[in-house]
Tab-separated table of C-alpha atoms in Angstrom:
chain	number	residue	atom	x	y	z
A	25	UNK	CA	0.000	0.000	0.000
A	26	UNK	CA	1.256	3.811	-0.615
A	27	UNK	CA	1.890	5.431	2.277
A	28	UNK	CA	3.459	8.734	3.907
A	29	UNK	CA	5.794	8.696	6.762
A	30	UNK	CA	6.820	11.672	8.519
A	31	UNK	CA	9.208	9.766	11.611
A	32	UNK	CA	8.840	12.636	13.852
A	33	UNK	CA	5.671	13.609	15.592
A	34	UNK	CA	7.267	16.805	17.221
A	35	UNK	CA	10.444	18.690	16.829
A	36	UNK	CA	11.235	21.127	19.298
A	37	UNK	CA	14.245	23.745	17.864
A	38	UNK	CA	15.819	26.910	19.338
A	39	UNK	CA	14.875	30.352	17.555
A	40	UNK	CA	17.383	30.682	14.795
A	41	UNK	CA	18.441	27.399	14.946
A	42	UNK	CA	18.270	24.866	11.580
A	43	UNK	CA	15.703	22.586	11.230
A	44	UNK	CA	14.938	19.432	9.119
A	45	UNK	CA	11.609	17.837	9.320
A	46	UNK	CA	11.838	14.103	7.685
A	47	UNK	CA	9.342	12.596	5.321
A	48	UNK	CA	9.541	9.475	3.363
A	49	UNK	CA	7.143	7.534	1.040
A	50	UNK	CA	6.844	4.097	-0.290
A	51	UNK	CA	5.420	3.875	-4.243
A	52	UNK	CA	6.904	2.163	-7.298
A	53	UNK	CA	5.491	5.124	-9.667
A	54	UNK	CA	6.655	8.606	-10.118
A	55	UNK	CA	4.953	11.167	-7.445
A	56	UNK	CA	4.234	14.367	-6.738
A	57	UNK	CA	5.428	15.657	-3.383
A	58	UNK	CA	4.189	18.329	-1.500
A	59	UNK	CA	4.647	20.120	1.960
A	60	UNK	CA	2.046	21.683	4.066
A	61	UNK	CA	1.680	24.119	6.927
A	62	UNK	CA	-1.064	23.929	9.409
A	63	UNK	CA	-1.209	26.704	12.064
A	64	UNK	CA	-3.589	26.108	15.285
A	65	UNK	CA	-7.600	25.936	14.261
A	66	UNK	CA	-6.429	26.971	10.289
A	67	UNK	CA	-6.984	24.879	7.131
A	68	UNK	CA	-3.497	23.763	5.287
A	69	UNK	CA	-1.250	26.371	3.417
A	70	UNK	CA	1.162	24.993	0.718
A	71	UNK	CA	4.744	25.189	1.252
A	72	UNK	CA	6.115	23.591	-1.608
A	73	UNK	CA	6.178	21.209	-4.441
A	74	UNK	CA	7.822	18.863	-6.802
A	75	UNK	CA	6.985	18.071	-9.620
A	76	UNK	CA	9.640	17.319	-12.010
A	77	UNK	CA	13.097	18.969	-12.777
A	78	UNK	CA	15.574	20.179	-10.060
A	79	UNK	CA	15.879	17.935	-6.872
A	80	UNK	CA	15.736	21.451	-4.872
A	81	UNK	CA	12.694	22.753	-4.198
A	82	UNK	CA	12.426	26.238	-2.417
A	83	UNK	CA	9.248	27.329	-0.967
A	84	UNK	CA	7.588	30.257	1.130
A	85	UNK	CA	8.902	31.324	4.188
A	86	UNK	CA	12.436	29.940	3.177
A	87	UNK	CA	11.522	26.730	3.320
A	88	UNK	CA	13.382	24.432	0.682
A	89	UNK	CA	12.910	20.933	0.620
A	90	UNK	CA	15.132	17.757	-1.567
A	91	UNK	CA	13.505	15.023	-3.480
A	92	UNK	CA	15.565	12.008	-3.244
A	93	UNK	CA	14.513	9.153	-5.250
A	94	UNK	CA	16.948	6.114	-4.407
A	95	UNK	CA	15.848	6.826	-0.951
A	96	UNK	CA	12.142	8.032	-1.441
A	97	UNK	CA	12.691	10.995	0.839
A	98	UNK	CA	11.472	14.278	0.739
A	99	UNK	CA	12.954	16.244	3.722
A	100	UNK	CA	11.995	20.108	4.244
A	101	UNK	CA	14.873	22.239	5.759
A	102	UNK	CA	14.859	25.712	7.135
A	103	UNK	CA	18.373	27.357	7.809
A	104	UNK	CA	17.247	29.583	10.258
A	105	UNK	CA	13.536	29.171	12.602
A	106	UNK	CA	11.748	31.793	13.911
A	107	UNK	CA	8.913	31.377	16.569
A	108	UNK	CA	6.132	31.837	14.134
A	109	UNK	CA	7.516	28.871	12.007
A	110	UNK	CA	5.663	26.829	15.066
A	111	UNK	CA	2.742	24.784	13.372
A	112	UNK	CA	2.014	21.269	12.198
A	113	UNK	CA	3.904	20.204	8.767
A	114	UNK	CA	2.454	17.817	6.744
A	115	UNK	CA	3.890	15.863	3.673
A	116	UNK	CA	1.711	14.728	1.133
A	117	UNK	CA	2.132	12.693	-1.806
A	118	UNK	CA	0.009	12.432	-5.250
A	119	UNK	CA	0.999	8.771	-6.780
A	120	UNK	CA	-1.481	7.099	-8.418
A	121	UNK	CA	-3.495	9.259	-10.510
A	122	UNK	CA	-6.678	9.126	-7.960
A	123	UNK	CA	-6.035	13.092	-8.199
A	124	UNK	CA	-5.999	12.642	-4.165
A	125	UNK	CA	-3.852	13.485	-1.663
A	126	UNK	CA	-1.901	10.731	0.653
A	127	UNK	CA	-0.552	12.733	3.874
A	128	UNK	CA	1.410	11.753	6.689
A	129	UNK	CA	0.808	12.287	10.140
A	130	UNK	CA	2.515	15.517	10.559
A	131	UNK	CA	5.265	16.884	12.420
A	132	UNK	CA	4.598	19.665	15.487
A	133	UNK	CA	7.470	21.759	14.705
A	134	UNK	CA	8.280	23.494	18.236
A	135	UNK	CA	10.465	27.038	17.740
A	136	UNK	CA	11.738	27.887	21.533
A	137	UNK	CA	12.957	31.567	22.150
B	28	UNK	CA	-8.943	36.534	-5.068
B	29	UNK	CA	-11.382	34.900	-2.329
B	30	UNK	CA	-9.900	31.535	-0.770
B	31	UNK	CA	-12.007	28.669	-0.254
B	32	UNK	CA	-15.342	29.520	2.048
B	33	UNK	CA	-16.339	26.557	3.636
B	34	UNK	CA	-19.485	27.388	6.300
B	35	UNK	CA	-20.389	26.837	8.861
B	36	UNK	CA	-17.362	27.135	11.114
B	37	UNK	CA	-18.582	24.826	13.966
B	38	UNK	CA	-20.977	22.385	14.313
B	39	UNK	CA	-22.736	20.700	17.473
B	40	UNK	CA	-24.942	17.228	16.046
B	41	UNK	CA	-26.322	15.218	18.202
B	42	UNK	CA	-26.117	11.413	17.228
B	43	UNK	CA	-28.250	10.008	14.686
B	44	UNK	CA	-28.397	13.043	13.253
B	45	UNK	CA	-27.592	14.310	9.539
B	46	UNK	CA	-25.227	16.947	8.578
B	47	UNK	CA	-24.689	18.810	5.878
B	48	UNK	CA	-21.590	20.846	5.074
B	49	UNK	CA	-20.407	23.246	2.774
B	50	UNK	CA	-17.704	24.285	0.635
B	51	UNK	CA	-17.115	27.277	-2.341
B	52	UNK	CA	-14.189	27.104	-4.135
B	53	UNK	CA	-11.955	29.676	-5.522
B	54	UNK	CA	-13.750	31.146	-8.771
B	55	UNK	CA	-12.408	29.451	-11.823
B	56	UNK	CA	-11.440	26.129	-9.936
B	57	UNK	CA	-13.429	23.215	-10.746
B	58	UNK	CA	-12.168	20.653	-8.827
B	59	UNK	CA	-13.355	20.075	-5.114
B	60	UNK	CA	-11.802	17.586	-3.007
B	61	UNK	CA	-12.794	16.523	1.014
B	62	UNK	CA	-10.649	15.267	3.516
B	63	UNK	CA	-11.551	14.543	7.381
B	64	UNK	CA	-8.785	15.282	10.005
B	65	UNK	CA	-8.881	13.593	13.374
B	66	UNK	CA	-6.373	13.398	15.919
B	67	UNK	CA	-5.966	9.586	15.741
B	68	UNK	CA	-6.638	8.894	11.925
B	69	UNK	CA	-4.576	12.335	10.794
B	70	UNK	CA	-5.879	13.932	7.306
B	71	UNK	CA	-8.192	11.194	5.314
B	72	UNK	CA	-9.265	11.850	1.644
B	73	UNK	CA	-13.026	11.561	1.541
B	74	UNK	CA	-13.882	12.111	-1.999
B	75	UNK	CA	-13.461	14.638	-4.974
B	76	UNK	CA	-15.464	15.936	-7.724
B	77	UNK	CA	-14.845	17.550	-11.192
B	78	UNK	CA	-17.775	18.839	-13.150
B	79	UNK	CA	-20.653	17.775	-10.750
B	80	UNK	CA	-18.669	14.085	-11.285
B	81	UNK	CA	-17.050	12.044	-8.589
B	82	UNK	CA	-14.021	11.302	-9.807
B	83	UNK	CA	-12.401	9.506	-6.949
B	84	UNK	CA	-13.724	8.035	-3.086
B	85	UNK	CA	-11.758	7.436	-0.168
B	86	UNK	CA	-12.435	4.060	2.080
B	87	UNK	CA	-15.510	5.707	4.360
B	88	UNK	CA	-18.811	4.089	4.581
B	89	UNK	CA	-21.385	5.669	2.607
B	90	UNK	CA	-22.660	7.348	5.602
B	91	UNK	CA	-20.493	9.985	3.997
B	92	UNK	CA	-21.829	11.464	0.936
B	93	UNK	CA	-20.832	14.665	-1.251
B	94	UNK	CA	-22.269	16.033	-4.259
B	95	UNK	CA	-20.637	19.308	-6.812
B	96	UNK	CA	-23.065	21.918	-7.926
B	97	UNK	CA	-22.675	23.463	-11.524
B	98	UNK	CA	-21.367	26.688	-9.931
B	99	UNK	CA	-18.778	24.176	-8.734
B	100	UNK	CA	-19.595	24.560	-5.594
B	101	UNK	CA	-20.128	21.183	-3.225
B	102	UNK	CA	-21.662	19.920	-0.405
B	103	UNK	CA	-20.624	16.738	1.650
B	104	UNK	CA	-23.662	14.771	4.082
B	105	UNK	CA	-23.020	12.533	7.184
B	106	UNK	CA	-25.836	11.194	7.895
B	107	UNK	CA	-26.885	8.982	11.004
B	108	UNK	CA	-23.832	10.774	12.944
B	109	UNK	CA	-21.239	8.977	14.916
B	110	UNK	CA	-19.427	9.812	17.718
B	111	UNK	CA	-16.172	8.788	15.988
B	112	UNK	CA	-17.233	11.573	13.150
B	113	UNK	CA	-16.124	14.145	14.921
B	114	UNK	CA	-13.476	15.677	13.044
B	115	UNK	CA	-12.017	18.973	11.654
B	116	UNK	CA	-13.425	18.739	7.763
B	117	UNK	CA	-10.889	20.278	4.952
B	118	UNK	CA	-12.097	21.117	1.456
B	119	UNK	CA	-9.493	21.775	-1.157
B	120	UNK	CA	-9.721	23.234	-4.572
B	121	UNK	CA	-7.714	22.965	-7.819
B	122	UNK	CA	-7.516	24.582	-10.953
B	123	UNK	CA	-7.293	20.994	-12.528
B	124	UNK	CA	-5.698	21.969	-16.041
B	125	UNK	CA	-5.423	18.339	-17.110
B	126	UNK	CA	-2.561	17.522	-15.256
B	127	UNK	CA	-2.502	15.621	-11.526
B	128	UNK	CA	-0.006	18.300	-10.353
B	129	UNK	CA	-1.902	21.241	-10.104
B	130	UNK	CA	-2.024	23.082	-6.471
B	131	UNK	CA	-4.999	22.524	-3.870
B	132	UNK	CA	-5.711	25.315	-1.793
B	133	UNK	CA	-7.607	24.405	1.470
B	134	UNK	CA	-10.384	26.093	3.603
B	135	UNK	CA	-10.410	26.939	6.587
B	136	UNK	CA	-12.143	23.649	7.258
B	137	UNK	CA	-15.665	23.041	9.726
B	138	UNK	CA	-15.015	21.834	13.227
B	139	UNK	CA	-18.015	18.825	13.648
B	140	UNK	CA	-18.286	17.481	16.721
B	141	UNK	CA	-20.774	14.827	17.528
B	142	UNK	CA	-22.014	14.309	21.062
């Protein structure tokens, strides 16, 4: 079965520190890949996407994330957090022509001061 | 450019009951797409609709129901409510050019809870 993992359920991080928030999938067909933000009682924001082309994706907020095929990953990095980078991050994958949306189950990101 | 509207906000049901919920899309997009969010299950694709059509369902029972007006806008049902229902419910919608790739921008979702 296609699935989403995100290994992290929370990730607490220092203000201005780096962060990398892990996501893998499993599928033997090419995918779409997508990152989400969710801040408290909000619907989901896009982040960024890949669909084809460069490896590096950069996003909003200075969010960039890698696709990695050998190792189906699709970690999203930040160089530098601030506190209102703290949400819920969801990665999402689009694999089977269904034209849905298979998400993980999210990492709390935690920015400390 | 409006966002998605999806109304109401909150809901109180009692169970047994029927709900009905509601989404608009962003003018121009034509496909509508559900998910349900829970704490345990995390973000679940209900169903999605192109052109009034359902084009794809998720694995709920058919207590769960949607349907896409020609303005493109779309309803989902729950009827005989569950406990277990309760859930924050997400509508998304595309431009759908064709192509599977194309962005879905999400409500604000309605909060159900069933009691």
């Amino acid at each position: 079965a296609q699935s989403v993992t995100q290994l992290d359920s929370q990730v607490p991080v220092f203000e201005e520190a780096p962060v990398e928030l892990r996501c893998n999938y499993s599928s033997s067909v090419s995918v779409y890949l997508f990152w989400y933000v969710q801040y408290p009682n909000q619907g989901l924001q896009l982040l960024l996407k890949y669909l084809s082309g460069s490896t590096l994706v950069k996003g909003i907020n200075g969010f960039e994330a890698e696709f990695n095929k050998s190792q189906t990953s699709f970690h999203l990095r930040k160089p530098s957090v601030h506190i209102s980078d703290t949400a819920e991050y969801f990665c999402a994958v689009n694999m089977d022509s269904s034209y849905k949306l298979i998400f993980g189950s999210g990492t709390r990101l935690l920015v400390r001061p | 450019k409006a966002g998605v509207t999806q109304t109401p906000r909150y809901l109180i049901k009692t169970r047994g009951q029927q709900v009905t919920l509601s989404c608009s899309p962003i003018s121009g997009h034509r496909s509508v797409s559900w998910y349900q969010q829970t704490p345990g299950q995390g973000l679940q694709f209900l169903f999605e609709y192109f052109s009034e059509t359902q084009r794809n369902k998720g694995n709920f029972p058919g207590r769960f129901s949607g349907r896409q007006f020609s303005n493109s806008r779309s309803e989902m049902n729950v009827s005989t409510l569950e406990l277990g229902d309760s859930a924050l419910y997400l509508c998304a919608s595309s431009l759908d050019t064709g192509g599977l790739n194309t962005e879905a921008f999400f409500g604000q979702g309605t909060r159900l809870t069933v009691v």
